[in-house]
Amino acid sequence: MRTKLFLSTLIVALITLAFSIISVNYVFKQEFSDYLTQLNEAALEQLPTRLSELYQAKGLWDSTALAELSHSLPTGAIVTLTDPNGKLIATLNNPMETMMHGQRGMGMGMNMSTSSTMQWKTKTLTVSGPLGTLATAEVRYPATAQILNPQDVQFQSAVFRSLLFAGGLALLFGILLSYFTSRQLVAPLKRLIKAADRIGHGYLSERVSVSSRDEVGQLAKAFNSMADNLDRQETLRKQFTADIAHELRTPLTSIKSYIEAFQDGVLLPDQENLCSIQEEINRLVDLSSDLKDLNVAEIGGIHLNLKSVDLNHLIQKIIHGLYPLILEKELALNWLPPNESLGILGDERLLTRLFYNIIHNAYRYSDPGGQIDLTLTQTLDSVEIKISNTGMGISEEDLPLIFERFYRGDKSRTRETGGTGIGLALVRQITQLHQGTITVQSKLGCSTEFIIKLPKRLTVA
């Protein structure tokens, strides 16, 4: 990539330089030729006055004076001077042109070819004196002035040498700039490649430094964010493996212990002991069912059985079912149901599971003698349910993770406070299926509040 950037910049610089030289050369020649043509026109306009002064100074046409005058004629101009009777006085041209053609030699056939194809102009000038017309000058000169004057050629060469020098410097600086620019662009990309390779080999703690705010800096920032997510997912995966092993091992170990006790004759397979085994089996079945439901929800395999659901009535049924547990724990329940029904479009079975899990969690994590508050409000397009409880609360570092499967803030993993650890993961999936949102606010050792917002109507894609 660095080579491609360098070569592309170099090619662009060379093409720009070539086009600049060609365009400047064309414009310069055109403008300089127009400038010389204007000078020639001005010199020819002064020719009658100068010839008149020459004649009056001598009183005749002096050949020496005419020869000196010819040195000031425009290059390529031929002046035929005749008297009023038409008799030829002299033919004048700039001797410098003859000398330059002679120095170029016979090998310059191009000049002859150019001369034969050159466009010409003619002028007839009248030379007047005190007593009338002194002579007539027939002037034939190139329509476009040629650069034959050594001084003009030297000036043109100096301009083009300066142009080439400036272009060479620009090209050199362009090469140096493209080299360092490509190096600056490629260096962070190489670091990204190296970091990506290390992450691919399992070093998920690898990060790259963000030293700019351009697209490369944004790419580095996105890379670090991706690495953070991968590291987090790997941590959750390991925790998930440990949790699922724990969740399966505990009831299986209990069942195994009972069976071994039955075999050794330590315990009798009576109704009480068999009920204990059945409880452990039911826990395994519940865990399997929860895992299946969560997995189906995450892969989008749940199809909602949509119908009108009265949330007011649904929550009252859930509270009625949990009320004996709430009384047993001596909890104060503040629930003022709205007078009117609050209907939304949703799956009643899933919504029942959603609110049962949240309210049951509020009961489970409330201290004895604590308080549970429920409020249900509605707007034109949505309903909002707030469920709060006093109790152990959730730490700030645990809040972003409580909706992950098998995550529990209680590291002791007791069932009295931990459950299976997938209830809130199901809650989030059910909320998202109903195109709603769920947020949680908590103060450790004080209170926790869940806020669920559900639209009254679902948007069908």
PDB file of C-alpha atoms in Angstrom, residues 257-270 273:
ATOM      1  CA  SER A 257     -26.347 -38.403  46.603  1.00  0.00           C
ATOM      2  CA  TYR A 258     -29.944 -39.455  47.192  1.00  0.00           C
ATOM      3  CA  ILE A 259     -29.648 -42.456  44.876  1.00  0.00           C
ATOM      4  CA  GLU A 260     -26.369 -43.566  46.509  1.00  0.00           C
ATOM      5  CA  ALA A 261     -28.007 -43.184  49.920  1.00  0.00           C
ATOM      6  CA  PHE A 262     -30.927 -45.331  48.729  1.00  0.00           C
ATOM      7  CA  GLN A 263     -28.511 -47.964  47.408  1.00  0.00           C
ATOM      8  CA  ASP A 264     -26.494 -48.025  50.636  1.00  0.00           C
ATOM      9  CA  GLY A 265     -29.618 -48.158  52.735  1.00  0.00           C
ATOM     10  CA  VAL A 266     -28.783 -44.902  54.498  1.00  0.00           C
ATOM     11  CA  LEU A 267     -32.059 -43.324  53.360  1.00  0.00           C
ATOM     12  CA  LEU A 268     -35.375 -44.844  52.562  1.00  0.00           C
ATOM     13  CA  PRO A 269     -37.010 -44.003  49.201  1.00  0.00           C
ATOM     14  CA  ASP A 270     -40.018 -42.554  50.988  1.00  0.00           C
ATOM     15  CA  ASN A 273     -36.946 -38.050  49.855  1.00  0.00           C
TER      16      ASN A 273
END
